CSV table of C-alpha atoms and ligand atoms in Angstrom, one decimal:
chain,number,residue,atom,x,y,z
A,148,UNK,CA,-7.0,-8.8,9.2
A,149,UNK,CA,-7.0,-12.3,10.4
A,150,UNK,CA,-3.7,-13.4,11.9
A,151,UNK,CA,-1.6,-15.8,9.8
A,152,UNK,CA,1.5,-17.9,9.8
A,153,UNK,CA,4.2,-16.5,7.7
A,154,UNK,CA,7.5,-18.2,7.0
A,155,UNK,CA,10.4,-15.9,6.0
A,156,UNK,CA,13.3,-17.4,4.2
A,157,UNK,CA,16.4,-15.3,4.4
A,158,UNK,CA,19.3,-15.8,1.9
A,159,UNK,CA,22.8,-14.4,1.9
A,160,UNK,CA,22.7,-10.9,0.6
A,161,UNK,CA,23.4,-7.5,2.1
A,162,UNK,CA,19.7,-6.7,2.0
A,163,UNK,CA,19.2,-9.4,4.7
A,164,UNK,CA,19.5,-6.7,7.4
A,165,UNK,CA,16.2,-5.1,6.1
A,166,UNK,CA,14.4,-8.4,7.0
A,167,UNK,CA,14.8,-7.6,10.7
A,168,UNK,CA,12.4,-4.8,10.2
A,169,UNK,CA,10.0,-7.0,8.1
A,170,UNK,CA,9.9,-9.7,10.8
A,171,UNK,CA,9.3,-7.1,13.5
A,172,UNK,CA,6.5,-5.4,11.5
A,173,UNK,CA,4.8,-8.8,10.7
A,174,UNK,CA,5.0,-9.7,14.4
A,175,UNK,CA,3.5,-6.3,15.4
A,176,UNK,CA,0.6,-7.0,13.0
A,177,UNK,CA,-0.1,-10.1,15.1
A,178,UNK,CA,1.1,-12.7,12.7
A,179,UNK,CA,3.1,-15.9,13.7
A,180,UNK,CA,6.5,-15.5,12.0
A,181,UNK,CA,9.1,-18.2,11.5
A,182,UNK,CA,12.5,-17.5,10.0
A,183,UNK,CA,14.6,-19.9,8.0
A,184,UNK,CA,18.1,-18.9,7.1
A,185,UNK,CA,20.6,-20.2,4.6
A,186,UNK,CA,24.2,-20.7,5.8
A,187,UNK,CA,25.2,-17.6,3.7
A,188,UNK,CA,22.5,-15.5,5.4
A,189,UNK,CA,24.1,-16.2,8.8
A,190,UNK,CA,27.2,-14.2,7.6
A,191,UNK,CA,25.0,-11.1,7.2
A,192,UNK,CA,22.6,-11.2,10.2
A,193,UNK,CA,22.9,-13.3,13.4
A,194,UNK,CA,20.1,-15.9,13.9
A,195,UNK,CA,19.7,-14.6,17.5
A,196,UNK,CA,18.4,-11.3,16.0
A,197,UNK,CA,15.6,-13.1,14.1
A,198,UNK,CA,14.9,-15.4,17.0
A,199,UNK,CA,14.4,-12.4,19.3
A,200,UNK,CA,12.3,-10.5,16.8
A,201,UNK,CA,10.1,-13.4,15.8
A,202,UNK,CA,9.8,-15.1,19.2
A,203,UNK,CA,10.4,-18.4,17.4
A,204,UNK,CA,13.3,-20.8,17.0
A,205,UNK,CA,15.1,-19.9,13.9
A,206,UNK,CA,15.5,-22.8,11.5
A,207,UNK,CA,19.1,-23.1,10.2
A,208,UNK,CA,20.8,-25.9,8.4
A,209,UNK,CA,19.2,-29.3,8.0
A,210,UNK,CA,22.2,-31.2,9.1
A,211,UNK,CA,22.8,-29.2,12.3
A,212,UNK,CA,23.4,-31.2,15.5
A,213,UNK,CA,20.4,-29.8,17.3
A,214,UNK,CA,18.1,-30.6,14.5
A,215,UNK,CA,14.9,-32.0,16.1
A,216,UNK,CA,13.5,-35.1,14.4
A,217,UNK,CA,10.0,-33.6,14.1
A,218,UNK,CA,10.4,-33.3,10.3
A,219,UNK,CA,10.4,-29.6,11.0
A,220,UNK,CA,10.5,-28.5,7.4
A,221,UNK,CA,7.3,-30.5,6.7
A,222,UNK,CA,5.4,-29.2,9.7
A,223,UNK,CA,6.4,-25.6,9.0
A,224,UNK,CA,5.5,-26.1,5.3
A,225,UNK,CA,2.1,-27.4,6.3
A,226,UNK,CA,1.5,-24.5,8.7
A,227,UNK,CA,2.5,-21.6,6.5
A,228,UNK,CA,-0.1,-19.3,5.0
A,229,UNK,CA,2.6,-17.4,3.1
A,230,UNK,CA,6.2,-18.2,2.4
A,231,UNK,CA,8.4,-15.2,1.6
A,232,UNK,CA,12.0,-15.5,0.4
A,233,UNK,CA,13.7,-12.2,0.9
A,234,UNK,CA,16.3,-11.3,-0.2
A,235,UNK,CA,15.9,-13.9,-2.9
A,236,UNK,CA,19.3,-14.3,-4.5
A,237,UNK,CA,19.9,-15.4,-8.2
A,238,UNK,CA,21.0,-18.7,-6.7
A,239,UNK,CA,17.8,-19.4,-4.7
A,240,UNK,CA,15.6,-18.2,-7.5
A,241,UNK,CA,17.3,-20.7,-9.8
A,242,UNK,CA,16.9,-23.5,-7.2
A,243,UNK,CA,13.2,-22.9,-6.5
A,244,UNK,CA,12.5,-22.5,-10.2
A,245,UNK,CA,13.8,-26.1,-10.8
A,246,UNK,CA,12.7,-27.8,-7.6
A,247,UNK,CA,16.1,-28.1,-6.1
A,248,UNK,CA,15.9,-28.7,-2.4
A,249,UNK,CA,19.4,-29.0,-1.0
A,250,UNK,CA,19.0,-27.1,2.3
A,251,UNK,CA,16.4,-26.4,4.9
A,252,UNK,CA,15.1,-23.3,3.2
A,253,UNK,CA,14.6,-24.7,-0.3
A,254,UNK,CA,13.3,-28.1,1.1
A,255,UNK,CA,10.6,-26.4,3.2
A,256,UNK,CA,9.8,-24.1,0.3
A,257,UNK,CA,9.3,-27.1,-2.0
A,258,UNK,CA,7.1,-28.8,0.6
A,259,UNK,CA,4.9,-25.7,1.1
A,260,UNK,CA,1.6,-25.3,-0.6
A,261,UNK,CA,0.7,-21.7,0.2
A,262,UNK,CA,1.1,-18.3,-1.2
A,263,UNK,CA,4.7,-17.9,-2.2
A,264,UNK,CA,6.5,-14.5,-2.7
A,265,UNK,CA,10.0,-14.0,-4.0
A,266,UNK,CA,11.7,-10.7,-3.4
A,267,UNK,CA,14.8,-10.6,-5.7
A,268,UNK,CA,17.7,-8.5,-4.6
A,269,UNK,CA,21.0,-8.7,-6.5
A,270,UNK,CA,23.4,-6.9,-8.7
A,271,UNK,CA,21.7,-5.3,-11.8
A,272,UNK,CA,23.7,-7.5,-14.3
A,273,UNK,CA,22.8,-10.7,-12.4
A,274,UNK,CA,19.2,-9.7,-12.4
A,275,UNK,CA,19.1,-8.8,-16.1
A,276,UNK,CA,21.0,-11.9,-17.1
A,277,UNK,CA,18.6,-13.9,-19.3
A,278,UNK,CA,19.2,-17.0,-17.2
A,279,UNK,CA,17.8,-15.2,-14.1
A,280,UNK,CA,15.0,-13.6,-16.1
A,281,UNK,CA,14.0,-17.1,-17.4
A,282,UNK,CA,14.1,-18.5,-13.9
A,283,UNK,CA,11.9,-15.7,-12.7
A,284,UNK,CA,9.4,-16.4,-15.5
A,285,UNK,CA,9.4,-20.0,-14.6
A,286,UNK,CA,8.7,-19.2,-10.9
A,287,UNK,CA,5.7,-17.0,-12.1
A,288,UNK,CA,4.5,-19.9,-14.2
A,289,UNK,CA,4.5,-22.1,-11.1
A,290,UNK,CA,2.3,-19.6,-9.4
A,291,UNK,CA,4.9,-17.9,-7.2
A,292,UNK,CA,4.6,-14.1,-6.9
A,293,UNK,CA,7.5,-11.8,-7.6
A,294,UNK,CA,7.9,-8.5,-6.0
A,295,UNK,CA,9.6,-6.0,-8.5
A,296,UNK,CA,13.0,-4.9,-7.4
A,297,UNK,CA,13.6,-1.2,-6.8
A,298,UNK,CA,16.2,0.8,-8.6
A,299,UNK,CA,18.9,2.8,-7.0
A,300,UNK,CA,22.4,2.6,-5.5
A,301,UNK,CA,23.4,-1.0,-4.9
A,302,UNK,CA,25.8,-2.2,-2.2
A,303,UNK,CA,28.2,-3.4,-4.9
A,304,UNK,CA,28.7,0.2,-6.1
A,305,UNK,CA,26.6,-0.1,-9.3
A,306,UNK,CA,23.4,1.9,-9.7
A,307,UNK,CA,20.4,0.2,-11.3
A,308,UNK,CA,17.6,-2.3,-10.8
A,309,UNK,CA,18.1,-5.0,-8.1
A,310,UNK,CA,17.6,-3.2,-4.9
A,311,UNK,CA,15.3,-5.0,-2.4
A,312,UNK,CA,12.2,-2.9,-1.8
A,313,UNK,CA,11.8,-1.5,1.8
A,314,UNK,CA,10.3,-3.8,4.5
A,315,UNK,CA,7.0,-1.8,4.4
A,316,UNK,CA,6.6,-2.7,0.7
A,317,UNK,CA,7.2,-6.4,1.4
A,318,UNK,CA,4.8,-6.3,4.3
A,319,UNK,CA,2.1,-4.7,2.1
A,320,UNK,CA,2.7,-7.4,-0.6
A,321,UNK,CA,2.4,-10.2,2.0
A,322,UNK,CA,-0.8,-8.9,3.4
A,323,UNK,CA,-2.2,-8.4,-0.1
A,324,UNK,CA,-1.7,-12.1,-0.7
A,325,UNK,CA,-3.1,-13.2,2.6
A,326,UNK,CA,-6.5,-11.5,2.6
A,327,UNK,CA,-9.0,-14.2,1.7
A,328,UNK,CA,-12.3,-12.4,2.1
A,329,UNK,CA,-12.3,-11.1,-1.5
A,330,UNK,CA,-15.8,-9.6,-1.4
A,331,UNK,CA,-14.7,-6.9,-3.9
A,332,UNK,CA,-13.5,-9.4,-6.4
A,333,UNK,CA,-14.4,-8.4,-10.0
A,334,UNK,CA,-15.2,-4.8,-8.9
A,335,UNK,CA,-13.5,-1.6,-10.0
A,336,UNK,CA,-12.7,0.8,-7.2
A,337,UNK,CA,-11.2,4.3,-7.7
A,338,UNK,CA,-9.7,6.0,-4.7
A,339,UNK,CA,-8.3,9.6,-4.5
A,340,UNK,CA,-5.8,10.6,-1.9
A,341,UNK,CA,-3.6,13.4,-0.7
A,342,UNK,CA,-3.6,17.1,-1.2
A,343,UNK,CA,-3.6,19.1,-4.5
A,344,UNK,CA,-1.2,21.9,-5.2
A,345,UNK,CA,-2.4,25.1,-6.9
A,346,UNK,CA,0.4,27.0,-8.6
A,347,UNK,CA,0.7,30.7,-8.0
A,348,UNK,CA,3.9,31.0,-10.0
A,349,UNK,CA,6.7,28.5,-10.9
A,350,UNK,CA,8.0,28.4,-7.3
A,351,UNK,CA,5.0,28.8,-5.1
A,352,UNK,CA,1.7,27.0,-4.6
A,353,UNK,CA,-1.3,26.7,-2.3
A,354,UNK,CA,-1.9,23.4,-0.7
A,355,UNK,CA,-3.2,21.8,2.6
A,356,UNK,CA,-2.0,19.5,5.3
A,357,UNK,CA,-3.4,16.2,3.9
A,358,UNK,CA,-0.8,13.4,4.2
A,359,UNK,CA,-2.7,11.0,1.9
A,360,UNK,CA,-2.5,8.2,4.5
A,361,UNK,CA,-6.2,7.5,4.7
A,362,UNK,CA,-6.6,7.3,0.9
A,363,UNK,CA,-3.6,5.0,0.6
A,364,UNK,CA,-5.0,2.8,3.4
A,365,UNK,CA,-8.3,2.6,1.5
A,366,UNK,CA,-6.6,1.7,-1.7
A,367,UNK,CA,-4.7,-1.1,0.0
A,368,UNK,CA,-7.8,-2.4,1.8
A,369,UNK,CA,-9.8,-2.4,-1.4
A,370,UNK,CA,-7.1,-4.3,-3.2
A,371,UNK,CA,-6.9,-6.8,-0.3
A,372,UNK,CA,-10.6,-7.3,-0.7
A,373,UNK,CA,-10.0,-8.3,-4.3
A,374,UNK,CA,-10.9,-5.1,-6.1
A,375,UNK,CA,-9.1,-3.8,-9.2
A,376,UNK,CA,-8.0,-0.5,-7.7
A,377,UNK,CA,-7.0,2.8,-9.3
A,378,UNK,CA,-5.4,5.3,-6.9
A,379,UNK,CA,-5.4,8.9,-8.1
A,380,UNK,CA,-3.0,10.7,-5.8
A,381,UNK,CA,-1.7,14.1,-5.2
A,382,UNK,CA,1.9,14.7,-4.1
A,383,UNK,CA,2.5,12.6,-0.9
A,384,UNK,CA,5.4,10.9,0.8
A,385,UNK,CA,4.1,7.3,1.1
A,386,UNK,CA,5.3,4.0,-0.4
A,387,UNK,CA,3.2,3.1,-3.4
A,388,UNK,CA,1.0,0.1,-2.8
A,389,UNK,CA,1.7,-3.0,-4.9
A,390,UNK,CA,-0.9,-4.3,-7.4
A,391,UNK,CA,-2.7,-0.9,-7.6
A,392,UNK,CA,-2.8,1.2,-10.7
A,393,UNK,CA,-1.2,4.6,-9.8
A,394,UNK,CA,-2.2,7.9,-11.4
A,395,UNK,CA,-0.1,10.8,-10.1
A,396,UNK,CA,-1.6,14.3,-10.3
A,397,UNK,CA,-0.7,17.7,-8.9
A,398,UNK,CA,-3.6,20.2,-9.2
A,399,UNK,CA,-7.3,20.0,-8.6
A,400,UNK,CA,-7.9,20.4,-12.4
A,401,UNK,CA,-5.6,17.3,-13.1
A,402,UNK,CA,-7.4,15.4,-10.4
A,403,UNK,CA,-10.8,16.2,-11.8
A,404,UNK,CA,-9.7,15.1,-15.3
A,405,UNK,CA,-8.1,11.9,-14.0
A,406,UNK,CA,-11.2,10.9,-12.0
A,407,UNK,CA,-14.0,12.0,-14.3
A,408,UNK,CA,-12.5,10.3,-17.4
A,409,UNK,CA,-12.4,7.0,-15.4
A,410,UNK,CA,-15.6,7.4,-13.5
A,411,UNK,CA,-18.0,5.4,-15.8
A,412,UNK,CA,-15.9,2.2,-15.4
A,413,UNK,CA,-16.0,2.3,-11.6
A,414,UNK,CA,-18.3,0.3,-9.3
A,415,UNK,CA,-17.2,2.5,-6.4
A,416,UNK,CA,-15.4,5.9,-6.1
A,417,UNK,CA,-13.9,7.0,-2.8
A,418,UNK,CA,-13.0,10.6,-2.6
A,419,UNK,CA,-10.5,10.8,0.2
A,420,UNK,CA,-8.4,13.5,-1.4
A,421,UNK,CA,-8.2,17.0,0.1
A,422,UNK,CA,-8.9,18.9,-3.1
A,423,UNK,CA,-8.4,22.7,-3.2
A,424,UNK,CA,-11.7,24.5,-3.6
A,425,UNK,CA,-10.0,27.5,-5.1
A,426,UNK,CA,-7.1,28.0,-7.4
A,427,UNK,CA,-5.3,31.2,-8.5
A,428,UNK,CA,-7.1,32.8,-11.5
A,429,UNK,CA,-3.8,33.7,-13.1
A,430,UNK,CA,-0.7,31.5,-12.8
A,431,UNK,CA,2.3,33.7,-13.3
A,432,UNK,CA,4.8,32.4,-15.9
A,433,UNK,CA,7.7,34.0,-14.0
A,434,UNK,CA,8.4,34.1,-10.3
A,435,UNK,CA,6.5,37.0,-8.7
A,436,UNK,CA,8.8,39.7,-7.4
A,437,UNK,CA,8.0,41.4,-4.2
A,438,UNK,CA,6.9,45.0,-4.2
A,439,UNK,CA,6.4,47.5,-1.4
A,440,UNK,CA,2.7,47.0,-1.0
A,441,UNK,CA,0.4,44.1,-0.2
A,442,UNK,CA,-0.2,41.4,-2.7
A,443,UNK,CA,-3.7,40.1,-3.6
A,444,UNK,CA,-4.1,36.9,-5.4
A,445,UNK,CA,-7.5,36.4,-7.1
A,446,UNK,CA,-8.8,32.8,-6.6
A,447,UNK,CA,-11.4,31.0,-8.7
A,448,UNK,CA,-13.4,27.9,-7.9
A,449,UNK,CA,-12.2,24.5,-8.9
A,450,UNK,CA,-14.5,21.7,-10.1
A,451,UNK,CA,-16.2,20.0,-7.2
A,452,UNK,CA,-15.4,16.5,-8.4
A,453,UNK,CA,-17.7,14.7,-6.0
A,454,UNK,CA,-20.6,17.0,-7.0
A,455,UNK,CA,-19.9,16.2,-10.7
A,456,UNK,CA,-19.7,12.4,-9.9
A,457,UNK,CA,-23.0,12.7,-8.1
A,458,UNK,CA,-24.6,14.2,-11.2
A,459,UNK,CA,-23.4,11.5,-13.5
A,460,UNK,CA,-23.7,8.5,-11.0
A,461,UNK,CA,-24.5,5.3,-12.9
A,462,UNK,CA,-26.9,2.6,-11.7
A,463,UNK,CA,-25.4,0.6,-8.9
A,464,UNK,CA,-22.3,2.9,-8.5
A,465,UNK,CA,-21.4,3.7,-4.9
A,466,UNK,CA,-20.0,7.2,-4.2
A,467,UNK,CA,-18.2,7.8,-0.9
A,468,UNK,CA,-17.0,11.2,0.1
A,469,UNK,CA,-15.1,12.5,3.1
A,470,UNK,CA,-15.8,15.6,5.2
A,471,UNK,CA,-13.2,16.9,7.5
A,472,UNK,CA,-14.7,19.5,9.8
A,473,UNK,CA,-13.7,21.8,12.6
A,474,UNK,CA,-17.3,22.4,13.8
A,475,UNK,CA,-20.9,21.0,13.4
A,476,UNK,CA,-19.4,17.7,12.1
A,477,UNK,CA,-22.5,15.7,11.6
A,478,UNK,CA,-24.7,18.5,10.3
A,479,UNK,CA,-22.1,19.6,7.8
A,480,UNK,CA,-21.4,16.1,6.7
A,481,UNK,CA,-25.1,15.3,6.2
A,482,UNK,CA,-25.4,18.5,4.1
A,483,UNK,CA,-22.6,17.3,1.8
A,484,UNK,CA,-24.3,13.9,1.5
A,485,UNK,CA,-27.5,15.4,0.1
A,486,UNK,CA,-25.8,18.2,-1.9
A,487,UNK,CA,-23.4,15.9,-3.7
A,488,UNK,CA,-25.7,12.9,-4.2
A,489,UNK,CA,-23.2,10.7,-2.4
A,490,UNK,CA,-24.1,7.4,-0.8
A,491,UNK,CA,-21.9,7.8,2.2
A,492,UNK,CA,-19.9,10.6,3.8
A,493,UNK,CA,-17.1,9.6,6.1
A,494,UNK,CA,-16.9,12.5,8.6
A,495,UNK,CA,-14.1,13.3,10.9
A,496,UNK,CA,-13.3,16.2,13.2
A,497,UNK,CA,-9.7,17.4,13.4
A,498,UNK,CA,-10.6,18.4,17.0
A,499,UNK,CA,-10.7,14.7,18.0
A,500,UNK,CA,-7.5,13.2,19.6
A,501,UNK,CA,-6.0,10.7,17.2
A,502,UNK,CA,-7.8,12.1,14.1
A,503,UNK,CA,-6.6,14.4,11.4
A,504,UNK,CA,-3.5,15.1,9.4
A,505,UNK,CA,-0.3,13.1,9.4
A,506,UNK,CA,-1.3,10.7,12.3
A,507,UNK,CA,-1.7,6.9,11.8
A,508,UNK,CA,-5.1,6.8,13.5
A,509,UNK,CA,-8.5,8.2,12.8
A,510,UNK,CA,-11.9,8.7,14.4
A,511,UNK,CA,-14.7,8.7,11.9
A,512,UNK,CA,-18.5,8.5,11.6
A,513,UNK,CA,-20.1,7.2,8.4
A,514,UNK,CA,-23.2,9.0,7.4
A,515,UNK,CA,-25.8,7.7,5.0
A,516,UNK,CA,-29.5,7.9,4.4
A,517,UNK,CA,-29.8,5.0,6.8
A,518,UNK,CA,-28.2,6.9,9.7
A,519,UNK,CA,-24.9,7.3,11.4
A,520,UNK,CA,-22.2,4.7,12.3
A,521,UNK,CA,-19.3,5.7,14.5
A,522,UNK,CA,-16.1,3.6,14.2
A,523,UNK,CA,-14.2,5.0,17.2
A,524,UNK,CA,-10.4,5.4,17.5
A,525,UNK,CA,-8.7,3.0,15.1
A,526,UNK,CA,-5.5,2.8,12.9
A,527,UNK,CA,-6.1,4.2,9.4
A,528,UNK,CA,-5.7,0.6,8.1
A,529,UNK,CA,-8.5,-0.7,10.3
A,530,UNK,CA,-10.6,2.4,9.6
A,531,UNK,CA,-10.2,1.7,5.9
A,532,UNK,CA,-11.2,-2.0,6.3
A,533,UNK,CA,-14.3,-1.0,8.3
A,534,UNK,CA,-15.4,1.7,5.9
A,535,UNK,CA,-15.1,-0.7,2.9
A,536,UNK,CA,-16.9,-3.5,4.6
A,537,UNK,CA,-19.7,-1.1,5.9
A,538,UNK,CA,-20.2,0.6,2.5
A,539,UNK,CA,-19.4,-2.0,-0.1
A,540,UNK,CA,-19.9,-5.5,1.4
B,285,CTP,N1,-14.2,17.4,-3.0
B,285,CTP,C1,-14.2,17.3,-4.4
B,285,CTP,N2,-13.8,18.3,-5.2
B,285,CTP,C2,-13.5,19.5,-4.6
B,285,CTP,C3,-13.5,19.6,-3.2
B,285,CTP,C4,-13.9,18.5,-2.4
B,285,CTP,O1,-14.5,16.2,-4.9
B,285,CTP,N3,-13.1,20.5,-5.4
B,285,CTP,C5,-14.6,16.2,-2.2
B,285,CTP,C6,-13.6,15.8,-1.2
B,285,CTP,O2,-12.7,14.8,-1.8
B,285,CTP,C7,-14.5,15.1,-0.1
B,285,CTP,C8,-15.8,15.9,-0.2
B,285,CTP,O3,-15.8,16.6,-1.5
B,285,CTP,O4,-14.8,13.8,-0.4
B,285,CTP,C9,-16.0,17.0,0.8
B,285,CTP,O5,-14.9,17.9,0.8
B,285,CTP,P1,-14.8,19.1,1.7
B,285,CTP,O6,-13.7,20.0,1.3
B,285,CTP,O7,-14.9,18.7,3.2
B,285,CTP,O8,-16.1,19.8,1.4
B,285,CTP,P2,-16.6,20.9,0.4
B,285,CTP,O9,-17.7,20.4,-0.4
B,285,CTP,O10,-15.4,21.5,-0.3
B,285,CTP,O11,-17.2,22.0,1.4
B,285,CTP,P3,-16.5,23.0,2.5
B,285,CTP,O12,-15.0,23.2,2.0
B,285,CTP,O13,-17.3,24.2,2.3
B,285,CTP,O14,-16.6,22.3,3.8
């Protein structure tokens, strides 16, 4: 994505330490990052840490002696494409909801006219207090975006809502606000991701090595391009994308049901999931006990979802399948394109360095009636962006 200017306002809360990782990730993504800190934040993380990670002078208090008279808060406010306050304390939320500008952070925030994201992090009782809830509602009314707090153990010893989401979730939320080329605006896109699990008995199942990373990257990229995205996912270990409707499934049969019952509303369906082609015919109710001899498990075919989608494809709907092959990549992928009535097959070979399971990169070739397009070695995020713009723009 295009590189942007992001201002990160850090308030005094224990979650401030997680912002080091956010600043570092934003910088690695190529963005220009400026950090503003409240006096209280300085008690939790030293400004030098943010200065080193961002490569920019950290803006502290308005009244400090080395304050440069370049009306810095105004210049920064004008430059910003996105202003994130994280952790956003109950105090700062109350201030920005009412236009109070009594320090550098809140003054710059008030002067900024860009996408604004608040990431509340506080004690559960403070968060649930109707005063805070009203302030959050007011911030929403003024067009600020609020990232939902996570639940879990809080530093104060309580357990509940109020935890700050991980830096990767905040990064995802920021990038989803920044993408301006919304060529999928008004379109519904369904993406499948991850492996399925086929139960043998209550403790054992058959699955595959899919990590789900490619499908999640596609869901994020489609959302960033403005689509209304449904992500039907098998069991994976990835942060859920924000602003995406999540549907969790386990088996191929559940995935088939989830996809097919939503298929008619979709403008595009991207089948990136690694769906089991076979499932045990009998699923034992009790754990199978070992005997002396060999064990044979009879397998039966699952529904080929893409094939079904191809049969019921509606006018204008785009179907994108994946083909992961170990040999005859292009011939096998072209065969799937025709057999399943798909518009595109994204083919990759697990033999290629940088492609395949678990890694963050991929090497794919997109096959369609028009021919082949190779994308080369890219991150899965970049691969996703390129697949979408090639197939759906
Ligand atoms: N697929 C599907 N339903 C299945 C199996 C696969 O919708 N039961 C989809 C995958 O999500 C992928 C495409 O079909 O988009 C190709 O999957 P793949 O397993 O590579 O191909 P198969 O058609 O199953 O053929 P084979 O396993 O023989 O290579």
